[in-house]
Short mmCIF file of N, CA and C in Angstrom, two decimals:
data_model
loop_
_atom_site.label_atom_id
_atom_site.label_comp_id
_atom_site.label_asym_id
_atom_site.label_seq_id
_atom_site.Cartn_x
_atom_site.Cartn_y
_atom_site.Cartn_z
N UNK A 1 -14.55 -18.93 -9.18
CA UNK A 1 -15.66 -18.94 -8.03
C UNK A 1 -15.54 -17.54 -7.43
N UNK A 2 -16.82 -16.86 -7.35
CA UNK A 2 -16.82 -15.77 -6.62
C UNK A 2 -17.44 -15.85 -5.31
N UNK A 3 -17.02 -15.00 -4.31
CA UNK A 3 -17.67 -14.79 -2.88
C UNK A 3 -17.18 -13.52 -2.35
N UNK A 4 -18.46 -13.17 -1.55
CA UNK A 4 -18.04 -11.77 -0.92
C UNK A 4 -17.73 -11.76 0.42
N UNK A 5 -17.54 -13.21 1.17
CA UNK A 5 -17.23 -13.34 2.55
C UNK A 5 -16.04 -14.70 2.39
N UNK A 6 -15.01 -13.99 2.11
CA UNK A 6 -13.72 -15.02 1.91
C UNK A 6 -13.70 -15.57 3.06
N UNK A 7 -13.56 -15.32 4.34
CA UNK A 7 -13.60 -15.83 5.73
C UNK A 7 -14.21 -17.05 5.76
N UNK A 8 -15.37 -17.23 4.99
CA UNK A 8 -16.05 -18.39 5.42
C UNK A 8 -15.55 -19.50 4.53
N UNK A 9 -14.69 -19.24 3.69
CA UNK A 9 -14.16 -20.24 2.56
C UNK A 9 -12.77 -20.83 3.47
N UNK A 10 -12.64 -22.20 3.69
CA UNK A 10 -11.48 -22.49 4.28
C UNK A 10 -10.45 -23.22 3.12
N UNK A 11 -10.90 -23.47 1.93
CA UNK A 11 -10.09 -24.15 0.85
C UNK A 11 -10.85 -24.06 -0.30
N UNK A 12 -10.18 -23.90 -1.35
CA UNK A 12 -10.63 -23.89 -2.83
C UNK A 12 -9.42 -24.23 -3.58
N UNK A 13 -10.11 -24.62 -4.89
CA UNK A 13 -8.99 -25.03 -5.82
C UNK A 13 -9.61 -25.62 -7.14
N UNK A 14 -8.85 -26.33 -8.09
CA UNK A 14 -9.40 -26.94 -9.26
C UNK A 14 -8.72 -28.09 -9.36
N UNK A 15 -9.62 -29.17 -9.47
CA UNK A 15 -8.84 -30.59 -9.74
C UNK A 15 -8.69 -31.12 -11.04
N UNK A 16 -7.89 -31.56 -11.62
CA UNK A 16 -7.64 -32.15 -13.23
C UNK A 16 -8.38 -33.42 -13.05
N UNK A 17 -9.52 -33.94 -13.86
CA UNK A 17 -9.93 -35.17 -13.43
C UNK A 17 -9.60 -35.96 -14.54
N UNK A 18 -9.00 -35.69 -15.47
CA UNK A 18 -8.24 -36.46 -16.60
C UNK A 18 -9.17 -36.82 -17.77
N UNK A 19 -10.39 -36.48 -17.75
CA UNK A 19 -11.45 -37.14 -18.50
C UNK A 19 -11.31 -36.10 -19.50
N UNK A 20 -11.36 -34.70 -19.56
CA UNK A 20 -11.22 -33.87 -20.57
C UNK A 20 -10.47 -32.69 -20.25
N UNK A 21 -10.38 -31.54 -20.98
CA UNK A 21 -9.64 -30.44 -20.73
C UNK A 21 -10.38 -29.46 -19.69
N UNK A 22 -11.15 -29.83 -19.12
CA UNK A 22 -12.07 -28.97 -18.19
C UNK A 22 -11.62 -29.63 -16.74
N UNK A 23 -11.54 -28.57 -15.67
CA UNK A 23 -11.09 -28.83 -14.42
C UNK A 23 -12.42 -28.83 -13.50
N UNK A 24 -12.28 -29.41 -12.64
CA UNK A 24 -13.54 -29.59 -11.53
C UNK A 24 -12.79 -28.32 -10.30
N UNK A 25 -14.04 -27.52 -10.25
CA UNK A 25 -13.53 -26.35 -9.45
C UNK A 25 -14.26 -26.74 -8.18
N UNK A 26 -13.49 -26.43 -6.94
CA UNK A 26 -14.36 -26.69 -5.62
C UNK A 26 -13.82 -25.54 -4.51
N UNK A 27 -14.61 -25.56 -3.58
CA UNK A 27 -14.46 -24.58 -2.48
C UNK A 27 -15.08 -25.37 -1.22
N UNK A 28 -14.40 -25.32 -0.31
CA UNK A 28 -14.73 -26.03 1.22
C UNK A 28 -15.04 -24.63 1.81
N UNK A 29 -16.50 -24.90 2.25
CA UNK A 29 -17.06 -23.69 3.07
C UNK A 29 -17.13 -24.01 4.56
N UNK A 30 -16.43 -23.05 5.44
CA UNK A 30 -16.74 -23.17 7.13
C UNK A 30 -17.96 -23.19 7.20
N UNK A 31 -18.25 -24.30 8.35
CA UNK A 31 -19.46 -24.06 8.91
C UNK A 31 -19.34 -24.26 10.27
N UNK A 32 -19.95 -23.33 11.19
CA UNK A 32 -19.79 -23.53 12.55
C UNK A 32 -21.24 -24.07 13.06
N UNK A 33 -21.07 -24.96 13.91
CA UNK A 33 -22.12 -25.70 14.60
C UNK A 33 -22.47 -24.90 15.94
N UNK A 34 -23.75 -24.65 15.93
CA UNK A 34 -24.25 -24.04 17.05
C UNK A 34 -24.77 -25.03 18.31
N UNK A 35 -23.68 -24.83 19.32
CA UNK A 35 -23.82 -25.92 20.35
C UNK A 35 -24.83 -25.45 21.30
N UNK A 36 -25.42 -26.55 21.56
CA UNK A 36 -26.63 -26.31 22.77
C UNK A 36 -25.97 -25.89 23.99
N UNK A 37 -26.56 -24.99 24.82
CA UNK A 37 -26.04 -24.79 25.98
C UNK A 37 -26.25 -26.03 27.02
N UNK A 38 -25.25 -26.29 27.50
CA UNK A 38 -25.24 -27.43 28.83
C UNK A 38 -26.32 -27.27 29.63
N UNK A 39 -26.71 -28.50 30.03
CA UNK A 39 -27.82 -28.50 31.23
C UNK A 39 -26.87 -29.02 32.37
N UNK A 40 -26.75 -28.37 33.29
CA UNK A 40 -26.07 -28.86 34.55
C UNK A 40 -27.15 -29.43 35.75
N UNK A 41 -27.17 -30.77 36.02
CA UNK A 41 -27.90 -31.37 36.64
C UNK A 41 -27.01 -31.98 37.89
N UNK A 42 -27.72 -31.70 39.11
CA UNK A 42 -26.94 -32.24 40.34
C UNK A 42 -27.75 -33.20 41.03
N UNK A 43 -27.13 -34.21 41.15
CA UNK A 43 -28.07 -35.55 41.63
C UNK A 43 -27.21 -36.13 43.13
N UNK A 44 -27.91 -36.72 43.56
CA UNK A 44 -27.35 -37.41 44.94
C UNK A 44 -27.69 -38.89 44.82
N UNK A 45 -26.52 -39.59 44.79
CA UNK A 45 -26.57 -41.20 45.10
C UNK A 45 -27.05 -41.66 46.40
N UNK A 46 -28.21 -41.89 46.33
CA UNK A 46 -28.91 -42.49 47.58
C UNK A 46 -28.59 -43.90 48.06
N UNK A 47 -27.85 -44.43 47.13
CA UNK A 47 -27.90 -46.26 47.08
C UNK A 47 -26.85 -46.49 48.33
N UNK A 48 -26.15 -45.47 48.89
CA UNK A 48 -25.27 -46.08 49.90
C UNK A 48 -25.58 -45.34 51.34
N UNK A 49 -26.84 -44.71 51.24
CA UNK A 49 -27.52 -43.84 52.44
C UNK A 49 -27.74 -44.82 53.35
N UNK A 50 -27.17 -44.38 54.62
CA UNK A 50 -27.46 -45.10 55.88
C UNK A 50 -28.39 -44.20 56.84
N UNK A 51 -29.47 -44.48 56.91
CA UNK A 51 -30.36 -43.56 57.78
C UNK A 51 -29.99 -43.51 59.17
N UNK A 52 -29.47 -44.61 59.73
CA UNK A 52 -29.15 -44.61 61.29
C UNK A 52 -27.91 -43.89 61.41
N UNK A 53 -26.65 -43.92 60.68
CA UNK A 53 -25.75 -43.11 60.53
C UNK A 53 -25.87 -41.61 60.40
N UNK A 54 -27.00 -41.33 59.54
CA UNK A 54 -27.10 -39.94 59.36
C UNK A 54 -27.84 -39.32 60.42
N UNK A 55 -28.71 -39.99 60.90
CA UNK A 55 -29.60 -39.33 62.32
C UNK A 55 -28.57 -39.34 63.59
N UNK A 56 -27.51 -40.45 63.68
CA UNK A 56 -26.79 -40.41 64.66
C UNK A 56 -25.80 -38.93 64.49
N UNK A 57 -25.44 -39.01 63.35
CA UNK A 57 -24.48 -37.65 63.03
C UNK A 57 -25.42 -36.31 63.47
N UNK A 58 -26.52 -36.18 63.12
CA UNK A 58 -27.22 -35.25 63.31
C UNK A 58 -27.52 -34.84 64.86
N UNK A 59 -27.94 -36.02 65.46
CA UNK A 59 -27.95 -36.06 67.08
C UNK A 59 -26.60 -35.44 67.87
N UNK A 60 -25.28 -35.98 67.06
CA UNK A 60 -24.15 -35.26 67.76
C UNK A 60 -23.61 -34.04 67.33
N UNK A 61 -24.53 -33.53 66.75
CA UNK A 61 -24.12 -31.95 66.21
C UNK A 61 -24.62 -30.87 67.47
N UNK A 62 -23.85 -29.99 67.69
CA UNK A 62 -24.17 -28.91 68.51
C UNK A 62 -24.93 -27.70 67.67
N UNK A 63 -26.44 -28.00 68.00
CA UNK A 63 -27.23 -27.22 67.07
C UNK A 63 -27.45 -25.63 67.56
N UNK A 64 -26.96 -25.42 68.99
CA UNK A 64 -26.97 -23.97 69.69
C UNK A 64 -26.16 -23.20 68.96
N UNK A 65 -25.22 -23.63 68.17
CA UNK A 65 -24.03 -22.80 67.65
C UNK A 65 -24.47 -22.34 66.66
N UNK A 66 -25.52 -23.19 65.80
CA UNK A 66 -26.37 -22.39 64.57
C UNK A 66 -27.00 -21.17 64.67
N UNK A 67 -27.49 -20.86 65.90
CA UNK A 67 -28.62 -19.74 66.01
C UNK A 67 -27.49 -18.65 66.29
N UNK A 68 -26.05 -18.78 66.47
CA UNK A 68 -25.28 -17.60 66.48
C UNK A 68 -25.28 -17.28 65.19
N UNK A 69 -25.22 -17.98 64.05
CA UNK A 69 -25.00 -17.51 62.61
C UNK A 69 -26.42 -17.45 61.77
N UNK A 70 -27.50 -17.18 62.74
CA UNK A 70 -28.76 -16.92 61.94
C UNK A 70 -28.88 -15.97 61.00
N UNK A 71 -28.06 -15.10 61.20
CA UNK A 71 -28.29 -14.00 60.54
C UNK A 71 -27.81 -13.88 59.12
N UNK A 72 -26.60 -14.76 58.84
CA UNK A 72 -26.18 -14.88 57.55
C UNK A 72 -25.71 -16.12 57.32
N UNK A 73 -26.46 -16.92 56.14
CA UNK A 73 -26.27 -18.03 55.88
C UNK A 73 -24.84 -18.37 55.63
N UNK A 74 -23.99 -17.67 54.77
CA UNK A 74 -22.72 -17.92 54.45
C UNK A 74 -21.67 -18.30 55.65
N UNK A 75 -22.12 -17.74 56.88
CA UNK A 75 -21.39 -18.15 58.17
C UNK A 75 -21.87 -19.19 58.54
N UNK A 76 -23.04 -19.75 58.32
CA UNK A 76 -23.40 -21.09 58.66
C UNK A 76 -22.53 -22.23 57.60
N UNK A 77 -22.56 -21.88 56.40
CA UNK A 77 -21.66 -22.62 55.43
C UNK A 77 -19.97 -22.77 55.82
N UNK A 78 -19.51 -21.59 56.08
CA UNK A 78 -18.36 -21.50 56.59
C UNK A 78 -18.19 -22.46 57.74
N UNK A 79 -18.82 -22.38 58.68
CA UNK A 79 -18.75 -23.19 60.00
C UNK A 79 -18.41 -24.48 59.74
N UNK A 80 -19.51 -24.81 58.82
CA UNK A 80 -19.55 -26.55 58.13
C UNK A 80 -18.30 -26.65 57.65
N UNK A 81 -17.76 -25.69 56.67
CA UNK A 81 -16.64 -26.06 56.01
C UNK A 81 -15.40 -26.25 56.57
N UNK A 82 -15.35 -25.34 57.84
CA UNK A 82 -14.30 -25.24 59.02
C UNK A 82 -14.54 -26.80 59.54
N UNK A 83 -15.43 -27.05 60.00
CA UNK A 83 -15.57 -28.27 60.68
C UNK A 83 -15.06 -29.48 60.27
N UNK A 84 -15.69 -29.67 58.79
CA UNK A 84 -14.96 -30.72 58.05
C UNK A 84 -13.77 -30.76 57.48
N UNK A 85 -13.47 -29.71 57.61
CA UNK A 85 -12.17 -29.44 57.01
C UNK A 85 -10.99 -29.92 58.19
N UNK A 86 -11.24 -29.38 59.55
CA UNK A 86 -10.40 -29.55 60.48
C UNK A 86 -10.54 -31.25 60.89
N UNK A 87 -11.75 -31.62 60.85
CA UNK A 87 -11.83 -33.17 61.20
C UNK A 87 -10.86 -34.16 59.99
N UNK A 88 -10.89 -33.61 58.77
CA UNK A 88 -9.98 -34.54 57.89
C UNK A 88 -8.47 -33.92 58.22
N UNK A 89 -8.21 -32.33 58.16
CA UNK A 89 -6.87 -31.99 58.29
C UNK A 89 -6.41 -32.48 59.72
N UNK A 90 -6.91 -32.91 60.51
CA UNK A 90 -6.28 -33.59 61.81
C UNK A 90 -6.00 -35.05 61.35
N UNK A 91 -6.30 -35.79 60.48
CA UNK A 91 -6.03 -37.00 59.97
C UNK A 91 -4.72 -37.04 58.89
N UNK A 92 -4.32 -35.90 58.61
CA UNK A 92 -3.54 -35.90 57.57
C UNK A 92 -2.23 -36.80 57.42
N UNK A 93 -1.83 -37.29 58.70
CA UNK A 93 -0.51 -38.20 58.64
C UNK A 93 -1.21 -39.65 58.57
N UNK A 94 -2.63 -39.80 58.59
CA UNK A 94 -3.12 -41.09 58.78
C UNK A 94 -4.23 -41.10 57.38
N UNK A 95 -3.91 -41.06 56.31
CA UNK A 95 -4.74 -41.51 55.17
C UNK A 95 -5.88 -42.43 55.27
N UNK A 96 -5.53 -43.43 55.62
CA UNK A 96 -6.58 -44.56 56.13
C UNK A 96 -7.72 -43.88 56.87
N UNK A 97 -7.38 -43.58 58.08
CA UNK A 97 -8.30 -42.94 58.87
C UNK A 97 -9.26 -41.69 58.29
N UNK A 98 -8.36 -40.90 57.51
CA UNK A 98 -8.90 -39.42 56.93
C UNK A 98 -9.96 -40.19 55.72
N UNK A 99 -9.57 -41.25 54.94
CA UNK A 99 -10.39 -41.58 54.03
C UNK A 99 -11.85 -42.58 54.65
N UNK A 100 -11.36 -43.21 55.75
CA UNK A 100 -12.58 -43.87 56.61
C UNK A 100 -13.58 -42.58 56.78
N UNK A 101 -13.12 -41.58 57.48
CA UNK A 101 -14.02 -40.28 58.14
C UNK A 101 -14.60 -39.79 56.52
N UNK A 102 -14.11 -39.60 55.56
CA UNK A 102 -14.54 -39.13 54.20
C UNK A 102 -15.97 -40.05 53.90
N UNK A 103 -15.77 -41.28 53.93
CA UNK A 103 -16.40 -42.44 53.36
C UNK A 103 -17.86 -42.32 54.38
N UNK A 104 -17.28 -42.12 55.49
CA UNK A 104 -18.46 -42.36 56.72
C UNK A 104 -19.26 -41.13 56.41
N UNK A 105 -18.61 -39.87 56.09
CA UNK A 105 -19.43 -38.71 55.89
C UNK A 105 -20.24 -38.92 54.77
N UNK A 106 -20.16 -39.53 53.79
CA UNK A 106 -20.64 -39.91 52.30
C UNK A 106 -21.68 -40.72 52.67
N UNK A 107 -21.58 -41.79 53.69
CA UNK A 107 -22.37 -42.82 53.84
C UNK A 107 -22.08 -44.09 53.10
N UNK A 108 -20.87 -44.36 52.93
CA UNK A 108 -20.52 -45.48 52.11
C UNK A 108 -19.77 -46.26 53.18
N UNK A 109 -20.24 -47.83 52.97
CA UNK A 109 -19.78 -48.69 53.96
C UNK A 109 -18.72 -49.24 53.40
N UNK A 110 -17.77 -50.04 54.53
CA UNK A 110 -16.83 -50.63 54.25
C UNK A 110 -17.22 -52.18 53.62
N UNK A 111 -16.83 -52.64 52.59
CA UNK A 111 -17.09 -53.99 51.86
C UNK A 111 -15.77 -54.66 51.83
N UNK A 112 -15.61 -55.83 52.25
CA UNK A 112 -14.93 -56.78 52.39
C UNK A 112 -14.89 -57.60 50.88
N UNK A 113 -13.85 -57.64 49.95
CA UNK A 113 -13.83 -58.30 48.82
C UNK A 113 -13.54 -59.90 49.11
N UNK A 114 -14.11 -61.06 48.88
CA UNK A 114 -13.39 -62.33 49.00
C UNK A 114 -12.92 -62.69 47.72
N UNK A 115 -11.51 -62.66 47.68
CA UNK A 115 -10.93 -63.43 46.41
C UNK A 115 -10.66 -65.17 46.63
N UNK A 116 -11.35 -65.58 45.60
CA UNK A 116 -11.47 -67.18 45.52
C UNK A 116 -10.24 -67.76 44.56
N UNK A 117 -10.11 -66.63 43.49
CA UNK A 117 -9.31 -67.37 42.48
C UNK A 117 -8.29 -66.12 42.02
N UNK A 118 -7.00 -66.34 41.62
CA UNK A 118 -5.95 -65.67 40.83
C UNK A 118 -5.42 -66.07 39.68
N UNK A 119 -5.52 -65.04 38.90
CA UNK A 119 -5.11 -65.34 37.45
C UNK A 119 -3.66 -64.87 37.33
N UNK A 120 -2.53 -65.84 37.17
CA UNK A 120 -1.54 -65.46 37.09
C UNK A 120 -0.74 -66.20 35.93
N UNK A 121 -0.23 -65.35 35.22
CA UNK A 121 0.51 -65.69 33.99
C UNK A 121 -0.50 -66.65 33.15
N UNK A 122 -2.04 -66.50 32.91
CA UNK A 122 -2.75 -67.08 32.15
C UNK A 122 -3.24 -68.38 32.81
N UNK A 123 -2.94 -68.58 34.05
CA UNK A 123 -3.47 -69.75 34.83
C UNK A 123 -4.36 -69.45 36.12
N UNK A 124 -5.28 -69.84 36.15
CA UNK A 124 -6.38 -69.56 37.19
C UNK A 124 -6.02 -70.67 38.28
N UNK A 125 -5.65 -69.99 39.60
CA UNK A 125 -5.21 -70.59 40.35
C UNK A 125 -6.23 -70.59 41.81
N UNK A 126 -6.68 -71.82 42.25
CA UNK A 126 -7.73 -71.62 43.06
C UNK A 126 -6.94 -71.42 44.57
N UNK A 127 -7.48 -70.22 45.15
CA UNK A 127 -6.67 -69.96 46.55
C UNK A 127 -6.96 -71.29 47.68
N UNK A 128 -8.20 -71.90 47.52
CA UNK A 128 -8.32 -72.80 48.53
C UNK A 128 -7.43 -74.03 48.41
N UNK A 129 -6.86 -74.19 47.23
CA UNK A 129 -5.77 -75.26 46.96
C UNK A 129 -4.58 -74.74 47.42
N UNK A 130 -4.00 -73.42 47.11
CA UNK A 130 -2.96 -72.95 47.26
C UNK A 130 -2.74 -73.19 48.85
N UNK A 131 -3.86 -72.65 49.82
CA UNK A 131 -3.77 -72.80 51.11
C UNK A 131 -3.52 -74.21 51.70
N UNK A 132 -4.05 -75.25 50.88
CA UNK A 132 -3.88 -76.47 51.20
C UNK A 132 -2.81 -77.40 51.08
N UNK A 133 -2.05 -76.66 50.12
CA UNK A 133 -0.76 -77.13 49.61
C UNK A 133 -0.96 -77.98 48.51
N UNK A 134 -2.25 -78.18 47.66
CA UNK A 134 -1.93 -79.03 46.54
C UNK A 134 -1.99 -78.36 45.45
#
């Protein structure tokens, strides 16, 4: 086998087939797959959006402070970052309250899950029967 680009061949050889005195000659060529450029799409999940909480949070903001930063949008971004960071950092010793604040900012509501049945070692136990003592 003859090639002028040895770097494109990953393996080669000859296999004895056992049928005749001829050998099967092979070469495995390296193939590079051209990857498509990734498309990055940013989406917002509005499933848990609560308009009342959103409007209430907007009304609580001190909008007059934003006029101070009107010259440079990066100053506004930094002010918002500092506000939310300090709000969460102030609750660092109370993770439950910190997560409550984060979920509140994201518009997530607390959902309680009712458990009616427990699977214990392959047996389904009804909680109502357990609580009644039967």
